[in-house]
Amino acid sequence: MAAERSRRANAGAKMTKLLVDEQEDEFYQTTYGGFNEESGDEEFESDAESSDDEVDSDFSASEDDEPVSDQEDDEPKRKRRVVTKAYREPKKVAKPSEGKEAENGQQTQKVEKPKQPQQQRVIPPSARIQTRKSTAERTLQCNIRYKERERLRAIQPKKQPVEFRRLTQEELLEEAKVTEQINLASLETYRQLEDERRKARNQKRVRYQGPTIRYHSLSMPLIEELPKDTEEINVVGDSSPPVQPSQKSQVTRCSRNFITFPDDATFRKHFPAKKPKPPAKSYCAVTRLPAKYFDPITQTPYATIQAFKCLRDTYLQEQELKCDKRLNELNGYLEQKRKQKLLQK
């Protein structure tokens, strides 16, 4: 029904008055110095705007407005229009004087709270000087590094651009001939490789038909060894506590290695059945007892210490005889040389 009825003539007439008479909140006037902003929308205002605001809804209608009669409903419905206007700040209401406040008694006196003085942070002069010194030092170091980079950049030799000479037509033809020879050689090598692959593909593999020895490594189930059946023997006296059997291993499989031969002849060839002859027992040359030791100098086995001393004494006597014989030969040679020198004189 609200959409079908016609708009009242006095709709929105009291909206401006309500906005003007609206009391400003104390919070927005005191906190942070107030939020009052000067209006800057004068340039958007136009003379064509009317003083009375027109709204489409009837939420601001006064309760004193009387309902429209049936005759007004019979009048032709007016076309609704949408009025868009620039936003305007509400007019500032002048604060009433003290006399008026006392007379009306509508507004209460505001209790002003004493403002606490803000503690200003005092920076000691020594800290300021220290900060300035550090800043100056960093600036100086930055300038020194910049000058050093510039000096190194100026010292470095400038790279001259490489000039490429454009080849002539004759040089290009000569280079093409060389490239042709290289490509032909590469093509010939590729053809040879293809021929070898083709021959290897067509060649039949010859399997070896002779005896072969194979090595096998595989896993098999673990063989469980059963305990031997033994009769229980009752012995009178203290008996040791029964020994509990060891827990069975959780391993169920193990590794097995085998070497297989094609026939028995190959096996006997590599593992002959004839047993090697046991080494002959050695006896002492002096006491004729089984020898326990072996003399590395005389290469003779011996059994006791006395036999060892006898062997060494005999060895020394033989060496003395050999030395005497050599000395006699040497003396004869020297005597012969002396006689030859006398004859030559």
mmCIF file of C-alpha atoms in Angstrom:
data_model
loop_
_atom_site.group_PDB
_atom_site.id
_atom_site.type_symbol
_atom_site.label_atom_id
_atom_site.label_comp_id
_atom_site.label_asym_id
_atom_site.label_seq_id
_atom_site.Cartn_x
_atom_site.Cartn_y
_atom_site.Cartn_z
ATOM 1 C CA MET A 1 0.000 0.000 0.000
ATOM 2 C CA ALA A 2 2.909 2.368 0.681
ATOM 3 C CA ALA A 3 4.048 1.989 -2.913
ATOM 4 C CA GLU A 4 0.602 2.676 -4.365
ATOM 5 C CA ARG A 5 -0.422 5.715 -2.326
ATOM 6 C CA SER A 6 0.503 9.244 -3.412
ATOM 7 C CA ARG A 7 3.242 11.299 -1.760
ATOM 8 C CA ARG A 8 2.165 13.760 0.918
ATOM 9 C CA ALA A 9 2.654 17.436 0.299
ATOM 10 C CA ASN A 10 4.402 18.098 3.628
ATOM 11 C CA ALA A 11 6.689 15.034 3.535
ATOM 12 C CA GLY A 12 10.214 15.894 4.812
ATOM 13 C CA ALA A 13 9.392 19.451 5.772
ATOM 14 C CA LYS A 14 10.829 19.125 9.303
ATOM 15 C CA MET A 15 14.042 17.269 8.391
ATOM 16 C CA THR A 16 16.145 20.433 8.096
ATOM 17 C CA LYS A 17 14.921 21.720 11.429
ATOM 18 C CA LEU A 18 15.821 18.472 13.140
ATOM 19 C CA LEU A 19 19.334 18.535 11.662
ATOM 20 C CA VAL A 20 19.861 22.130 12.821
ATOM 21 C CA ASP A 21 18.532 21.506 16.312
ATOM 22 C CA GLU A 22 20.560 18.310 16.732
ATOM 23 C CA GLN A 23 22.824 18.538 19.765
ATOM 24 C CA GLU A 24 26.478 17.850 19.159
ATOM 25 C CA ASP A 25 28.097 15.117 21.212
ATOM 26 C CA GLU A 26 30.669 16.221 23.802
ATOM 27 C CA PHE A 27 33.064 13.424 22.786
ATOM 28 C CA TYR A 28 33.559 14.767 19.257
ATOM 29 C CA GLN A 29 34.245 18.283 20.589
ATOM 30 C CA THR A 30 36.794 17.537 23.350
ATOM 31 C CA THR A 31 38.694 14.395 22.345
ATOM 32 C CA TYR A 32 41.906 14.991 20.357
ATOM 33 C CA GLY A 33 41.136 18.662 20.040
ATOM 34 C CA GLY A 34 37.730 18.119 18.455
ATOM 35 C CA PHE A 35 36.583 16.809 15.098
ATOM 36 C CA ASN A 36 35.062 20.020 13.797
ATOM 37 C CA GLU A 37 35.925 20.556 10.154
ATOM 38 C CA GLU A 38 35.320 23.600 8.108
ATOM 39 C CA SER A 39 32.898 23.192 5.322
ATOM 40 C CA GLY A 40 34.401 23.223 1.870
ATOM 41 C CA ASP A 41 31.355 22.419 -0.176
ATOM 42 C CA GLU A 42 30.338 25.983 -0.992
ATOM 43 C CA GLU A 43 31.567 25.602 -4.529
ATOM 44 C CA PHE A 44 29.242 22.668 -5.063
ATOM 45 C CA GLU A 45 26.161 24.577 -3.975
ATOM 46 C CA SER A 46 23.820 26.034 -6.580
ATOM 47 C CA ASP A 47 21.108 28.645 -6.509
ATOM 48 C CA ALA A 48 18.559 26.213 -7.847
ATOM 49 C CA GLU A 49 18.589 24.233 -4.605
ATOM 50 C CA SER A 50 15.610 24.907 -2.467
ATOM 51 C CA SER A 51 15.787 25.455 1.244
ATOM 52 C CA ASP A 52 13.425 22.608 1.984
ATOM 53 C CA ASP A 53 14.754 19.058 1.589
ATOM 54 C CA GLU A 54 12.535 16.591 -0.152
ATOM 55 C CA VAL A 55 12.806 12.908 0.682
ATOM 56 C CA ASP A 56 11.054 9.925 -0.721
ATOM 57 C CA SER A 57 10.439 8.004 2.489
ATOM 58 C CA ASP A 58 8.043 9.011 5.209
ATOM 59 C CA PHE A 59 10.120 7.881 8.194
ATOM 60 C CA SER A 60 10.532 11.500 9.385
ATOM 61 C CA ALA A 61 6.866 12.373 9.332
ATOM 62 C CA SER A 62 5.546 13.948 12.497
ATOM 63 C CA GLU A 63 3.073 12.131 14.654
ATOM 64 C CA ASP A 64 0.793 15.178 14.518
ATOM 65 C CA ASP A 65 0.286 14.806 10.769
ATOM 66 C CA GLU A 66 -3.245 13.794 10.043
ATOM 67 C CA PRO A 67 -3.920 10.916 7.679
ATOM 68 C CA VAL A 68 -4.766 11.847 4.142
ATOM 69 C CA SER A 69 -8.440 11.783 3.336
ATOM 70 C CA ASP A 70 -10.035 9.578 0.758
ATOM 71 C CA GLN A 71 -10.459 12.563 -1.560
ATOM 72 C CA GLU A 72 -6.694 12.951 -1.752
ATOM 73 C CA ASP A 73 -6.365 9.272 -2.671
ATOM 74 C CA ASP A 74 -8.679 9.804 -5.595
ATOM 75 C CA GLU A 75 -6.421 12.505 -7.045
ATOM 76 C CA PRO A 76 -4.070 11.424 -9.789
ATOM 77 C CA LYS A 77 -0.828 10.056 -8.428
ATOM 78 C CA ARG A 78 2.148 12.323 -8.774
ATOM 79 C CA LYS A 79 5.266 11.037 -10.378
ATOM 80 C CA ARG A 80 8.060 10.395 -7.916
ATOM 81 C CA ARG A 81 11.267 12.194 -8.491
ATOM 82 C CA VAL A 82 14.701 11.380 -7.138
ATOM 83 C CA VAL A 83 16.431 14.417 -5.736
ATOM 84 C CA THR A 84 20.215 14.121 -5.381
ATOM 85 C CA LYS A 85 21.971 16.993 -3.692
ATOM 86 C CA ALA A 86 25.481 17.579 -2.447
ATOM 87 C CA TYR A 87 26.126 16.848 1.180
ATOM 88 C CA ARG A 88 26.106 19.943 3.390
ATOM 89 C CA GLU A 89 27.533 20.189 6.841
ATOM 90 C CA PRO A 90 24.912 21.042 9.446
ATOM 91 C CA LYS A 91 24.971 24.598 10.643
ATOM 92 C CA LYS A 92 26.831 25.225 13.844
ATOM 93 C CA VAL A 93 24.480 26.072 16.680
ATOM 94 C CA ALA A 94 25.626 28.967 18.792
ATOM 95 C CA LYS A 95 26.017 28.039 22.422
ATOM 96 C CA PRO A 96 23.394 29.751 24.595
ATOM 97 C CA SER A 97 24.615 32.301 27.126
ATOM 98 C CA GLU A 98 24.900 31.615 30.829
ATOM 99 C CA GLY A 99 21.705 33.562 31.567
ATOM 100 C CA LYS A 100 19.678 31.457 29.193
ATOM 101 C CA GLU A 101 21.147 28.258 30.588
ATOM 102 C CA ALA A 102 20.148 29.290 34.071
ATOM 103 C CA GLU A 103 16.654 30.257 32.987
ATOM 104 C CA ASN A 104 15.886 27.223 30.892
ATOM 105 C CA GLY A 105 17.665 24.687 33.105
ATOM 106 C CA GLN A 106 17.839 22.312 30.196
ATOM 107 C CA GLN A 107 21.623 21.944 29.971
ATOM 108 C CA THR A 108 23.819 20.986 32.897
ATOM 109 C CA GLN A 109 27.145 22.557 33.607
ATOM 110 C CA LYS A 110 30.063 20.582 32.244
ATOM 111 C CA VAL A 111 32.665 19.433 34.729
ATOM 112 C CA GLU A 112 36.074 20.175 33.318
ATOM 113 C CA LYS A 113 38.694 17.644 34.316
ATOM 114 C CA PRO A 114 42.174 18.969 34.972
ATOM 115 C CA LYS A 115 44.484 17.983 32.167
ATOM 116 C CA GLN A 116 47.560 16.108 33.206
ATOM 117 C CA PRO A 117 50.748 17.678 31.913
ATOM 118 C CA GLN A 118 52.423 15.529 29.286
ATOM 119 C CA GLN A 119 55.878 14.345 30.197
ATOM 120 C CA GLN A 120 58.279 15.549 27.584
ATOM 121 C CA ARG A 121 61.114 13.244 26.726
ATOM 122 C CA VAL A 122 64.355 15.046 27.371
ATOM 123 C CA ILE A 123 67.322 13.884 25.331
ATOM 124 C CA PRO A 124 70.641 14.570 27.071
ATOM 125 C CA PRO A 125 73.056 16.693 25.044
ATOM 126 C CA SER A 126 75.739 13.994 25.261
ATOM 127 C CA ALA A 127 73.496 11.531 23.400
ATOM 128 C CA ARG A 128 72.806 14.094 20.696
ATOM 129 C CA ILE A 129 76.492 14.772 20.228
ATOM 130 C CA GLN A 130 77.233 11.054 20.152
ATOM 131 C CA THR A 131 74.526 10.441 17.550
ATOM 132 C CA ARG A 132 75.813 13.273 15.422
ATOM 133 C CA LYS A 133 79.357 11.958 15.653
ATOM 134 C CA SER A 134 78.329 8.459 14.567
ATOM 135 C CA THR A 135 76.310 9.891 11.690
ATOM 136 C CA ALA A 136 79.251 12.009 10.595
ATOM 137 C CA GLU A 137 81.607 9.031 10.779
ATOM 138 C CA ARG A 138 79.290 6.852 8.693
ATOM 139 C CA THR A 139 78.891 9.617 6.137
ATOM 140 C CA LEU A 140 82.656 10.024 5.957
ATOM 141 C CA GLN A 141 83.183 6.274 5.519
ATOM 142 C CA CYS A 142 80.544 6.158 2.793
ATOM 143 C CA ASN A 143 82.261 9.000 0.937
ATOM 144 C CA ILE A 144 85.639 7.276 1.257
ATOM 145 C CA ARG A 145 84.248 4.022 -0.172
ATOM 146 C CA TYR A 146 82.585 5.905 -3.012
ATOM 147 C CA LYS A 147 85.828 7.701 -3.913
ATOM 148 C CA GLU A 148 87.748 4.413 -3.766
ATOM 149 C CA ARG A 149 85.285 2.770 -6.179
ATOM 150 C CA GLU A 150 85.537 5.711 -8.530
ATOM 151 C CA ARG A 151 89.343 5.578 -8.402
ATOM 152 C CA LEU A 152 89.423 1.846 -9.179
ATOM 153 C CA ARG A 153 86.946 2.334 -11.987
ATOM 154 C CA ALA A 154 89.150 5.050 -13.501
ATOM 155 C CA ILE A 155 92.275 2.858 -13.237
ATOM 156 C CA GLN A 156 90.732 -0.142 -14.959
ATOM 157 C CA PRO A 157 91.453 -0.211 -18.668
ATOM 158 C CA LYS A 158 88.495 0.282 -20.872
ATOM 159 C CA LYS A 159 87.508 -2.712 -22.914
ATOM 160 C CA GLN A 160 87.717 -1.897 -26.548
ATOM 161 C CA PRO A 161 84.939 -3.370 -28.630
ATOM 162 C CA VAL A 162 86.023 -6.237 -30.838
ATOM 163 C CA GLU A 163 85.721 -5.328 -34.455
ATOM 164 C CA PHE A 164 84.568 -8.143 -36.722
ATOM 165 C CA ARG A 165 85.654 -7.864 -40.285
ATOM 166 C CA ARG A 166 83.031 -8.841 -42.760
ATOM 167 C CA LEU A 167 84.243 -11.671 -44.993
ATOM 168 C CA THR A 168 84.328 -11.255 -48.717
ATOM 169 C CA GLN A 169 82.533 -13.530 -51.137
ATOM 170 C CA GLU A 170 85.734 -15.419 -51.992
ATOM 171 C CA GLU A 171 86.513 -16.039 -48.319
ATOM 172 C CA LEU A 172 82.973 -17.275 -47.722
ATOM 173 C CA LEU A 173 83.316 -19.723 -50.627
ATOM 174 C CA GLU A 174 86.638 -21.031 -49.253
ATOM 175 C CA GLU A 175 85.100 -21.522 -45.816
ATOM 176 C CA ALA A 176 82.155 -23.352 -47.386
ATOM 177 C CA LYS A 177 84.565 -25.754 -49.116
ATOM 178 C CA VAL A 178 86.287 -26.578 -45.821
ATOM 179 C CA THR A 179 82.919 -27.120 -44.146
ATOM 180 C CA GLU A 180 81.910 -29.427 -46.993
ATOM 181 C CA GLN A 181 84.996 -31.608 -46.474
ATOM 182 C CA ILE A 182 84.303 -31.855 -42.741
ATOM 183 C CA ASN A 183 80.676 -32.818 -43.346
ATOM 184 C CA LEU A 184 81.654 -35.475 -45.904
ATOM 185 C CA ALA A 185 84.133 -37.042 -43.463
ATOM 186 C CA SER A 186 81.500 -37.069 -40.722
ATOM 187 C CA LEU A 187 78.991 -38.663 -43.106
ATOM 188 C CA GLU A 188 81.461 -41.395 -44.051
ATOM 189 C CA THR A 189 82.123 -42.181 -40.385
ATOM 190 C CA TYR A 190 78.396 -42.398 -39.741
ATOM 191 C CA ARG A 191 77.959 -44.804 -42.690
ATOM 192 C CA GLN A 192 80.697 -47.076 -41.360
ATOM 193 C CA LEU A 193 79.067 -47.184 -37.945
ATOM 194 C CA GLU A 194 75.719 -48.058 -39.491
ATOM 195 C CA ASP A 195 77.313 -50.885 -41.513
ATOM 196 C CA GLU A 196 78.937 -52.315 -38.374
ATOM 197 C CA ARG A 197 75.633 -52.194 -36.501
ATOM 198 C CA ARG A 198 73.864 -53.932 -39.370
ATOM 199 C CA LYS A 199 76.492 -56.702 -39.497
ATOM 200 C CA ALA A 200 76.340 -57.203 -35.734
ATOM 201 C CA ARG A 201 72.555 -57.412 -35.903
ATOM 202 C CA ASN A 202 72.597 -60.079 -38.600
ATOM 203 C CA GLN A 203 75.392 -62.082 -37.003
ATOM 204 C CA LYS A 204 74.201 -65.100 -35.012
ATOM 205 C CA ARG A 205 75.440 -65.512 -31.504
ATOM 206 C CA VAL A 206 77.453 -68.676 -30.951
ATOM 207 C CA ARG A 207 76.666 -70.395 -27.686
ATOM 208 C CA TYR A 208 79.430 -72.199 -25.873
ATOM 209 C CA GLN A 209 78.676 -75.912 -25.771
ATOM 210 C CA GLY A 210 81.616 -77.092 -23.670
ATOM 211 C CA PRO A 211 81.761 -77.814 -19.960
ATOM 212 C CA THR A 212 80.784 -74.900 -17.751
ATOM 213 C CA ILE A 213 81.120 -74.276 -14.050
ATOM 214 C CA ARG A 214 78.267 -72.216 -12.621
ATOM 215 C CA TYR A 215 78.009 -70.345 -9.353
ATOM 216 C CA HIS A 216 74.545 -70.119 -7.784
ATOM 217 C CA SER A 217 73.535 -67.840 -4.901
ATOM 218 C CA LEU A 218 69.969 -68.088 -3.662
ATOM 219 C CA SER A 219 67.819 -68.074 -0.537
ATOM 220 C CA MET A 220 66.304 -71.244 0.912
ATOM 221 C CA PRO A 221 64.189 -72.135 3.950
ATOM 222 C CA LEU A 222 66.177 -72.535 7.129
ATOM 223 C CA ILE A 223 66.764 -76.186 8.032
ATOM 224 C CA GLU A 224 65.707 -76.898 11.596
ATOM 225 C CA GLU A 225 67.972 -79.295 13.452
ATOM 226 C CA LEU A 226 65.993 -81.690 15.654
ATOM 227 C CA PRO A 227 67.547 -82.663 18.998
ATOM 228 C CA LYS A 228 68.720 -86.253 19.382
ATOM 229 C CA ASP A 229 66.615 -88.606 21.519
ATOM 230 C CA THR A 230 68.520 -89.299 24.747
ATOM 231 C CA GLU A 231 67.394 -91.479 27.638
ATOM 232 C CA GLU A 232 66.945 -89.821 30.990
ATOM 233 C CA ILE A 233 69.419 -91.087 33.619
ATOM 234 C CA ASN A 234 68.521 -90.659 37.274
ATOM 235 C CA VAL A 235 71.628 -89.812 39.316
ATOM 236 C CA VAL A 236 71.475 -89.856 43.088
ATOM 237 C CA GLY A 237 72.720 -86.610 44.549
ATOM 238 C CA ASP A 238 72.632 -82.916 43.799
ATOM 239 C CA SER A 239 71.607 -82.188 40.287
ATOM 240 C CA SER A 240 72.073 -78.947 38.396
ATOM 241 C CA PRO A 241 68.931 -77.069 37.352
ATOM 242 C CA PRO A 242 67.615 -78.007 33.932
ATOM 243 C CA VAL A 243 68.935 -75.874 31.119
ATOM 244 C CA GLN A 244 66.187 -74.169 29.200
ATOM 245 C CA PRO A 245 66.473 -74.486 25.441
ATOM 246 C CA SER A 246 67.406 -71.321 23.616
ATOM 247 C CA GLN A 247 64.640 -69.424 21.950
ATOM 248 C CA LYS A 248 64.100 -70.238 18.331
ATOM 249 C CA SER A 249 65.390 -67.726 15.864
ATOM 250 C CA GLN A 250 62.792 -65.735 13.996
ATOM 251 C CA VAL A 251 64.773 -66.075 10.753
ATOM 252 C CA THR A 252 62.966 -68.444 8.394
ATOM 253 C CA ARG A 253 65.217 -68.199 5.304
ATOM 254 C CA CYS A 254 68.961 -68.111 4.747
ATOM 255 C CA SER A 255 71.432 -67.673 1.907
ATOM 256 C CA ARG A 256 72.915 -70.698 0.113
ATOM 257 C CA ASN A 257 75.807 -70.751 -2.376
ATOM 258 C CA PHE A 258 76.470 -73.641 -4.772
ATOM 259 C CA ILE A 259 79.049 -74.465 -7.455
ATOM 260 C CA THR A 260 77.824 -76.902 -10.111
ATOM 261 C CA PHE A 261 79.974 -78.921 -12.523
ATOM 262 C CA PRO A 262 78.708 -80.397 -15.802
ATOM 263 C CA ASP A 263 80.194 -83.870 -15.202
ATOM 264 C CA ASP A 264 82.312 -85.899 -12.794
ATOM 265 C CA ALA A 265 85.483 -85.630 -14.883
ATOM 266 C CA THR A 266 85.533 -81.852 -14.599
ATOM 267 C CA PHE A 267 84.873 -82.090 -10.880
ATOM 268 C CA ARG A 268 87.757 -84.596 -10.326
ATOM 269 C CA LYS A 269 90.057 -82.413 -12.398
ATOM 270 C CA HIS A 270 89.558 -79.432 -10.112
ATOM 271 C CA PHE A 271 89.103 -81.445 -6.907
ATOM 272 C CA PRO A 272 91.297 -84.564 -7.127
ATOM 273 C CA ALA A 273 90.384 -87.442 -4.812
ATOM 274 C CA LYS A 274 93.993 -88.493 -4.056
ATOM 275 C CA LYS A 275 95.111 -87.411 -0.636
ATOM 276 C CA PRO A 276 98.411 -85.532 -0.454
ATOM 277 C CA LYS A 277 101.279 -87.349 1.249
ATOM 278 C CA PRO A 278 101.926 -86.238 4.811
ATOM 279 C CA PRO A 279 105.252 -84.438 5.283
ATOM 280 C CA ALA A 280 108.132 -86.680 6.435
ATOM 281 C CA LYS A 281 109.215 -86.332 10.026
ATOM 282 C CA SER A 282 112.607 -84.709 10.546
ATOM 283 C CA TYR A 283 115.136 -86.009 13.081
ATOM 284 C CA CYS A 284 118.017 -84.345 14.842
ATOM 285 C CA ALA A 285 121.395 -84.984 13.144
ATOM 286 C CA VAL A 286 123.211 -85.264 16.491
ATOM 287 C CA THR A 287 120.829 -87.048 18.871
ATOM 288 C CA ARG A 288 118.627 -88.787 16.296
ATOM 289 C CA LEU A 289 115.559 -87.606 18.203
ATOM 290 C CA PRO A 290 112.479 -86.061 16.559
ATOM 291 C CA ALA A 291 113.528 -82.525 15.697
ATOM 292 C CA LYS A 292 111.575 -79.687 17.284
ATOM 293 C CA TYR A 293 113.610 -76.794 15.873
ATOM 294 C CA PHE A 294 115.367 -75.797 12.680
ATOM 295 C CA ASP A 295 118.641 -73.878 12.320
ATOM 296 C CA PRO A 296 118.347 -71.386 9.424
ATOM 297 C CA ILE A 297 122.143 -70.980 9.009
ATOM 298 C CA THR A 298 123.142 -74.619 8.777
ATOM 299 C CA GLN A 299 119.737 -75.640 7.371
ATOM 300 C CA THR A 300 119.703 -78.569 9.816
ATOM 301 C CA PRO A 301 116.967 -79.646 12.279
ATOM 302 C CA TYR A 302 117.873 -80.178 15.929
ATOM 303 C CA ALA A 303 116.164 -81.258 19.136
ATOM 304 C CA THR A 304 118.183 -79.917 22.111
ATOM 305 C CA ILE A 305 120.475 -77.013 23.012
ATOM 306 C CA GLN A 306 123.560 -79.240 23.076
ATOM 307 C CA ALA A 307 122.807 -80.364 19.529
ATOM 308 C CA PHE A 308 122.450 -76.704 18.480
ATOM 309 C CA LYS A 309 125.874 -75.854 19.964
ATOM 310 C CA CYS A 310 127.475 -78.824 18.217
ATOM 311 C CA LEU A 311 126.009 -77.738 14.899
ATOM 312 C CA ARG A 312 127.319 -74.184 15.294
ATOM 313 C CA ASP A 313 130.825 -75.390 16.339
ATOM 314 C CA THR A 314 131.016 -77.621 13.305
ATOM 315 C CA TYR A 315 129.897 -74.746 11.088
ATOM 316 C CA LEU A 316 132.605 -72.443 12.495
ATOM 317 C CA GLN A 317 135.330 -75.051 11.940
ATOM 318 C CA GLU A 318 134.278 -75.472 8.315
ATOM 319 C CA GLN A 319 134.361 -71.728 7.777
ATOM 320 C CA GLU A 320 137.861 -71.485 9.302
ATOM 321 C CA LEU A 321 139.155 -74.174 6.974
ATOM 322 C CA LYS A 322 137.692 -72.368 4.004
ATOM 323 C CA CYS A 323 139.248 -69.120 5.143
ATOM 324 C CA ASP A 324 142.678 -70.731 5.639
ATOM 325 C CA LYS A 325 142.533 -72.196 2.171
ATOM 326 C CA ARG A 326 141.626 -68.840 0.679
ATOM 327 C CA LEU A 327 144.364 -67.123 2.632
ATOM 328 C CA ASN A 328 146.940 -69.596 1.337
ATOM 329 C CA GLU A 329 145.773 -68.990 -2.215
ATOM 330 C CA LEU A 330 145.939 -65.239 -1.682
ATOM 331 C CA ASN A 331 149.466 -65.428 -0.241
ATOM 332 C CA GLY A 332 150.650 -67.479 -3.219
ATOM 333 C CA TYR A 333 149.180 -64.972 -5.630
ATOM 334 C CA LEU A 334 150.846 -62.052 -3.892
ATOM 335 C CA GLU A 335 154.217 -63.841 -3.847
ATOM 336 C CA GLN A 336 153.985 -64.505 -7.558
ATOM 337 C CA LYS A 337 153.281 -60.850 -8.279
ATOM 338 C CA ARG A 338 156.292 -59.774 -6.234
ATOM 339 C CA LYS A 339 158.594 -62.055 -8.226
ATOM 340 C CA GLN A 340 157.279 -60.671 -11.510
ATOM 341 C CA LYS A 341 158.066 -57.118 -10.442
ATOM 342 C CA LEU A 342 161.634 -58.099 -9.500
ATOM 343 C CA LEU A 343 162.225 -59.716 -12.881
ATOM 344 C CA GLN A 344 160.988 -56.656 -14.731
ATOM 345 C CA LYS A 345 163.525 -54.465 -12.962
#
